[in-house]
CSV table of C-alpha atoms in Angstrom, one decimal:
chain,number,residue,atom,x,y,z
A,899,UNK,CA,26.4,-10.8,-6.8
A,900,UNK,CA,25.7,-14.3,-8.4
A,901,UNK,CA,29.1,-15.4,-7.1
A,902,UNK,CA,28.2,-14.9,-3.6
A,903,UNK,CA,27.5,-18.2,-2.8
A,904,UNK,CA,30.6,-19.6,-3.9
A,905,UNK,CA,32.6,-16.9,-2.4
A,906,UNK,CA,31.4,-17.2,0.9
A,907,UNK,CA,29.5,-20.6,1.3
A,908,UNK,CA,32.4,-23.1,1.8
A,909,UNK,CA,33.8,-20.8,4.4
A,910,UNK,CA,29.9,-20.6,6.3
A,911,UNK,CA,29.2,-24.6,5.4
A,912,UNK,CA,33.0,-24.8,7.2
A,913,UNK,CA,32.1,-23.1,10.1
A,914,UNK,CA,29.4,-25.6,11.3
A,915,UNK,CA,31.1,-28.5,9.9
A,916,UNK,CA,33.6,-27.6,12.3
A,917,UNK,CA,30.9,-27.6,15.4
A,918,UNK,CA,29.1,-30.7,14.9
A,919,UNK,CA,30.5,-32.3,11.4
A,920,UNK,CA,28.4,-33.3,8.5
A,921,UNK,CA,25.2,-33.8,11.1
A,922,UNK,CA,25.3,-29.8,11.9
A,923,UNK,CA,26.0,-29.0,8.3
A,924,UNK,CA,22.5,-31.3,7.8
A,925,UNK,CA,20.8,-29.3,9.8
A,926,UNK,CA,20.9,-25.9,8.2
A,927,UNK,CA,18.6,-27.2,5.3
A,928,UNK,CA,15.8,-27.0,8.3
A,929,UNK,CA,17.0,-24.2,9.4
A,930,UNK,CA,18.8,-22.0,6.5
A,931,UNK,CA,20.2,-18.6,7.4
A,932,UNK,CA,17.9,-15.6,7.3
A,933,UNK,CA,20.2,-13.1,5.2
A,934,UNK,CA,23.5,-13.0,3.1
A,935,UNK,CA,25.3,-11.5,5.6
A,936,UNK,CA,24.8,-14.2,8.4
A,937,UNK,CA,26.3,-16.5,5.6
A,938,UNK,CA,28.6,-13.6,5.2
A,939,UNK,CA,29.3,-13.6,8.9
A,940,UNK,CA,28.5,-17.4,10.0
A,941,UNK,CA,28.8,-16.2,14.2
A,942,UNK,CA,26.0,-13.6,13.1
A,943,UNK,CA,23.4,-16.7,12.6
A,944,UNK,CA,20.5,-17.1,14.0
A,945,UNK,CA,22.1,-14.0,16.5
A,946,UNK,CA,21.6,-11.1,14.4
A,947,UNK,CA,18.4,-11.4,12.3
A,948,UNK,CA,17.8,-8.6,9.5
A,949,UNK,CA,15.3,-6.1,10.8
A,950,UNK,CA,11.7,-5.6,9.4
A,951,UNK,CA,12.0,-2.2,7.2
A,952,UNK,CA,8.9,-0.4,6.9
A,953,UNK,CA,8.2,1.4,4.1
A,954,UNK,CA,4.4,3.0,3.7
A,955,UNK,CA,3.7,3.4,0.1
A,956,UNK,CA,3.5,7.9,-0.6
A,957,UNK,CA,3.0,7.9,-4.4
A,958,UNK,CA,0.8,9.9,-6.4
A,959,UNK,CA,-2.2,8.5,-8.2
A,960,UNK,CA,-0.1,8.1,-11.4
A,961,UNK,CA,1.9,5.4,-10.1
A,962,UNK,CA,1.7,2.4,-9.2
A,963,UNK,CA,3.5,-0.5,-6.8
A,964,UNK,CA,4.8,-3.0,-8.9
A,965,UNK,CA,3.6,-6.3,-7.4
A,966,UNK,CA,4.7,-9.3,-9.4
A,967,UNK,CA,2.2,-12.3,-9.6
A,968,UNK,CA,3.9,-15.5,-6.7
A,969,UNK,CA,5.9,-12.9,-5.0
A,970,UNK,CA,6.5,-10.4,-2.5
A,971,UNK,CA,5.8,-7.0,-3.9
A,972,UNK,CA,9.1,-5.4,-2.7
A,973,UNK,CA,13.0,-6.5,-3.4
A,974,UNK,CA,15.8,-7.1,-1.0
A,975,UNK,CA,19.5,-6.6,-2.2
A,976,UNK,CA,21.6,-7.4,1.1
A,977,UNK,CA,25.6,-7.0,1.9
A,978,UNK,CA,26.0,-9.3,-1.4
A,979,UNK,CA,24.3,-6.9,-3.4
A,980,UNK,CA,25.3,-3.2,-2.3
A,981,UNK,CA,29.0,-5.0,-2.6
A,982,UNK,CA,28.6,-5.5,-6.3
A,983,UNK,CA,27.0,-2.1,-6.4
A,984,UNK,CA,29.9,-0.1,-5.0
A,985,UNK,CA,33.0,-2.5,-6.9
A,986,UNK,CA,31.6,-2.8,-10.3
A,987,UNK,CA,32.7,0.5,-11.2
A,988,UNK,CA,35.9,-1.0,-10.2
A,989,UNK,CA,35.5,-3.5,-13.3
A,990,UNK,CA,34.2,-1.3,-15.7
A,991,UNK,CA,35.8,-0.8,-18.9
A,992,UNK,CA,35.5,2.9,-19.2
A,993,UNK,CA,38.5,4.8,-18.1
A,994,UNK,CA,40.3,8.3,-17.2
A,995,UNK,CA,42.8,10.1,-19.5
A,996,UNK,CA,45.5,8.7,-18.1
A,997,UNK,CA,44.2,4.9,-18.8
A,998,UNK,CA,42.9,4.1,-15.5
A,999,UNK,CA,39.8,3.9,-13.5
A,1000,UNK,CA,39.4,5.4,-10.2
A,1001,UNK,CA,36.0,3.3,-9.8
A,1002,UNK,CA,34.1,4.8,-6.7
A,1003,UNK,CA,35.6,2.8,-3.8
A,1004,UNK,CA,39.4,1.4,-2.8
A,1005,UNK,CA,39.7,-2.1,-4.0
A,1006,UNK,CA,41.1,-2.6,-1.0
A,1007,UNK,CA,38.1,-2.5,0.9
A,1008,UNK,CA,36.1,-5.5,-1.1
A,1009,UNK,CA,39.0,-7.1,-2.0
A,1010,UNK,CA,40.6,-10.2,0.3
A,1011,UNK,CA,43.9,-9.9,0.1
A,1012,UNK,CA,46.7,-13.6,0.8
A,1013,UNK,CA,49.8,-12.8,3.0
A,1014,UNK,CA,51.8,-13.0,-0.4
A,1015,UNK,CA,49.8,-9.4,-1.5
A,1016,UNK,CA,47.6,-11.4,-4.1
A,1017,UNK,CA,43.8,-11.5,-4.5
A,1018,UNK,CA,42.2,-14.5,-2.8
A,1019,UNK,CA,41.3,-17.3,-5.5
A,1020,UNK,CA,39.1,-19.0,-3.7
A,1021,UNK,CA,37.4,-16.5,-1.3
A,1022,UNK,CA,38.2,-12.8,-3.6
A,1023,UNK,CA,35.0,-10.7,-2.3
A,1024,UNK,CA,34.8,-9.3,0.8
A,1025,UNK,CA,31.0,-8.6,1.2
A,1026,UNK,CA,31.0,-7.4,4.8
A,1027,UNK,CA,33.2,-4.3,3.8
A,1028,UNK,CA,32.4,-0.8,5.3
A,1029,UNK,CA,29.8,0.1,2.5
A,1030,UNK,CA,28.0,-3.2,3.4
A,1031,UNK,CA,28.9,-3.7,7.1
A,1032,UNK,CA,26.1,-2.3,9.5
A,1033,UNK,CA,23.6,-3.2,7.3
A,1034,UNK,CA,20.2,-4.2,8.9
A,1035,UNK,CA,17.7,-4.6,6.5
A,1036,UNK,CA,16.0,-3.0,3.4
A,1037,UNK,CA,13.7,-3.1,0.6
A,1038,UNK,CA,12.7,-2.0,-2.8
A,1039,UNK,CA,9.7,-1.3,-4.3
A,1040,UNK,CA,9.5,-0.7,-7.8
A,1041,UNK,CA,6.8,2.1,-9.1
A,1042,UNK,CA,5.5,1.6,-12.8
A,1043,UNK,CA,3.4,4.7,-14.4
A,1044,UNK,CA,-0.5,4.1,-14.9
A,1045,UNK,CA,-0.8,5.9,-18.2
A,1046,UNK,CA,2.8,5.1,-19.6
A,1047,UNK,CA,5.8,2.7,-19.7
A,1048,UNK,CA,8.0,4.8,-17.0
A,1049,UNK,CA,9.3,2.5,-14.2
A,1050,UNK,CA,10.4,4.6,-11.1
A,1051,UNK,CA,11.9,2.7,-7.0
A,1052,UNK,CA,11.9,3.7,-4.0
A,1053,UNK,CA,14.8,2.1,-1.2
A,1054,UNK,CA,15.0,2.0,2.1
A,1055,UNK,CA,18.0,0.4,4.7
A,1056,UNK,CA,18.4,0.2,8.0
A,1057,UNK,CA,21.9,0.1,9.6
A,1058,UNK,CA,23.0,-0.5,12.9
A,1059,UNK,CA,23.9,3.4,13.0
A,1060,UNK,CA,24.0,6.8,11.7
A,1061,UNK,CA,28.1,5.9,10.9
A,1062,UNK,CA,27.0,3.0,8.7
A,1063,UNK,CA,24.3,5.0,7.1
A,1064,UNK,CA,26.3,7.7,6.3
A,1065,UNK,CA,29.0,5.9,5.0
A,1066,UNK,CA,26.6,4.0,2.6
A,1067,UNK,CA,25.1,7.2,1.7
A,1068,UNK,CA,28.4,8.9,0.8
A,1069,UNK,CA,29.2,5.8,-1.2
A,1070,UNK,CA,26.2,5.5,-3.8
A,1071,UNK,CA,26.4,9.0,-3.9
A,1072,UNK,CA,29.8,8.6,-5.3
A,1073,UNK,CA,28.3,6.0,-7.7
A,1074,UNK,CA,25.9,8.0,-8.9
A,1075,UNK,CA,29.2,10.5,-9.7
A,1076,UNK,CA,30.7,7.9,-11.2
A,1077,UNK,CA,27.8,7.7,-13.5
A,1078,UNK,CA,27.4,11.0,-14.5
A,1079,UNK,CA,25.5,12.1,-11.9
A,1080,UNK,CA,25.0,16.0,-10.9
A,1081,UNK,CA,23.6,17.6,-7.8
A,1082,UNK,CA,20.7,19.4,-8.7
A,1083,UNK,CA,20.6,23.0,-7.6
A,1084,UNK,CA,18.2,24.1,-5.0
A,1085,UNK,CA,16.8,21.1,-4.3
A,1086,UNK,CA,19.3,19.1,-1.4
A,1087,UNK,CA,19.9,16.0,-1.5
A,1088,UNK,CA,18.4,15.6,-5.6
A,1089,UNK,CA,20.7,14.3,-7.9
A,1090,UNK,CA,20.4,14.1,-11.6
A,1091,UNK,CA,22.1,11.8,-14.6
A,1092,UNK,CA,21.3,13.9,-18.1
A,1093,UNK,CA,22.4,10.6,-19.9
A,1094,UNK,CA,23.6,7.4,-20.0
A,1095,UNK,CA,22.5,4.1,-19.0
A,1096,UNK,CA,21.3,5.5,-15.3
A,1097,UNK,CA,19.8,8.8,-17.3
A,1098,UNK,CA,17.2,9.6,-14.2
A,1099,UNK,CA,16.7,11.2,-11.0
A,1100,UNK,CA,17.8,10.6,-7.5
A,1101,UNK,CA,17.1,11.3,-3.9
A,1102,UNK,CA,19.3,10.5,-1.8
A,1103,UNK,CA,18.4,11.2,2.1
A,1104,UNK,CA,20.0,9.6,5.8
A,1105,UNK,CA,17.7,9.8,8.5
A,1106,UNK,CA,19.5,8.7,12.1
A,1107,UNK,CA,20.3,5.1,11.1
A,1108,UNK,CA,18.5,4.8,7.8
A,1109,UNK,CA,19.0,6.0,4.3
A,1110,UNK,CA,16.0,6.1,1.4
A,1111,UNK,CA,16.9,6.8,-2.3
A,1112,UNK,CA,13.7,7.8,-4.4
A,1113,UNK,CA,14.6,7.6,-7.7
A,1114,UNK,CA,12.3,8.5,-10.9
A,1115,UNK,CA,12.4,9.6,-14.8
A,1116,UNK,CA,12.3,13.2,-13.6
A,1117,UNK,CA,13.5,15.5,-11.0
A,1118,UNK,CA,9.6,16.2,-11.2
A,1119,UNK,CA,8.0,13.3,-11.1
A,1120,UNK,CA,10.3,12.4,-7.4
A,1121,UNK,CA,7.8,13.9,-5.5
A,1122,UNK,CA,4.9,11.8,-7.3
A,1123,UNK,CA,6.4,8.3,-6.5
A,1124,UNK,CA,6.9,9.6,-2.6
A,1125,UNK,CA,5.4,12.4,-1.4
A,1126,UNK,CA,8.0,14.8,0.4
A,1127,UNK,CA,10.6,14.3,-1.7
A,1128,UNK,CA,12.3,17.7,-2.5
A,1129,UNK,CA,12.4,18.5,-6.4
A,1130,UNK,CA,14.2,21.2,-8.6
């Protein structure tokens, strides 16, 4: 995620340099891009703005929004971030019995590939790939409990369809697999991690062109940080 920038901004800085040289390139400092992916995507600037994602607050009295002091209360993670998401598992040092590791996704798909079959030194990520491509917008609010030290989130994207959402869906789904991550019985769409790093609870629901993940200490406790959300 850090190395976005110097994945993808010589090729974006290139694109304008190529319009209207170092003078158009001057320019964007007035006017920067709006989202990762229209630095991702340089012909999406200015052309495809990120959409506003609503997302009214449905939590229970015992939690709270977390609204940090000089900022805006809620998080956005972009095409940069779901693409370190879905390929870290790819890096990570655990591995299967027979010495590999399936990860969650194909390499293939966030990996850019030279003519010669190796990995781009230069440019390596590909951060419009099918898990991030579609994406429109989202946020993330982060719940913290008002008689304890329990932090809970809830996450909302928009895509440009129900395709795109779906395939995100079916991808941190598979991360939260990866993980450790069980469906929990009688309660669709709930997922649980018994231990681990991740030990917590998940929602997981698509909703025409947008996906929400509620996620909380508890299967229990889903439903207090947003009201609605199914639990075990």
């Amino acid at each position: 995620m850090k190395y976005f920038p110097y994945s993808d901004g010589p090729g974006f800085v290139g694109h304008f340099k190529e319009q209207g040289g170092w003078e158009r390139v001057n320019q964007l400092y007035e006017d920067p891009a709006d989202s990762a992916e229209q630095v991702a995507v340089p012909s999406k600037y200015k052309s495809d703005p990120p959409v506003n994602v609503s997302l009214a607050d449905r939590s229970s009295d015992a939690w709270n929004r977390v609204t940090p002091r000089g900022r805006a209360p809620f998080g956005e993670v972009g095409v940069s971030g779901i693409t370190a998401m879905v390929a870290w598992p790819s890096y990570h040092q655990e591995q299967d019995g027979d010495g590999t590791n399936q990860g969650v996704v194909d390499p293939r798909t966030f990996l850019n590939f030279q003519p010669d079959g190796q990995v781009s030194r230069t440019d390596p990520f590909n951060y419009t790939n099918p898990y991030a491509g579609g994406w429109e917008g989202d946020k993330l609010y982060i719940y913290e409990q008002q008689n304890g030290d329990e932090t809970a989130y809830v996450w909302k994207f928009a895509w440009e369809s129900h395709e795109d959402a779906t395939e995100f869906a079916t991808a941190y789904r598979g991360l939260l697999r990866y993980w450790g991550g069980q469906q929990v019985s009688g309660a669709q769409g709930v997922w649980r991690i018994p231990s681990g790093q991740f030990a917590d609870a998940f929602y997981v629901h698509v909703e025409g062109d947008t996906v929400v993940v509620v996620n909380a200490p508890t299967t229990d406790q889903l439903d207090d940080v947003r009201a609605g959300t199914p639990t075990a």
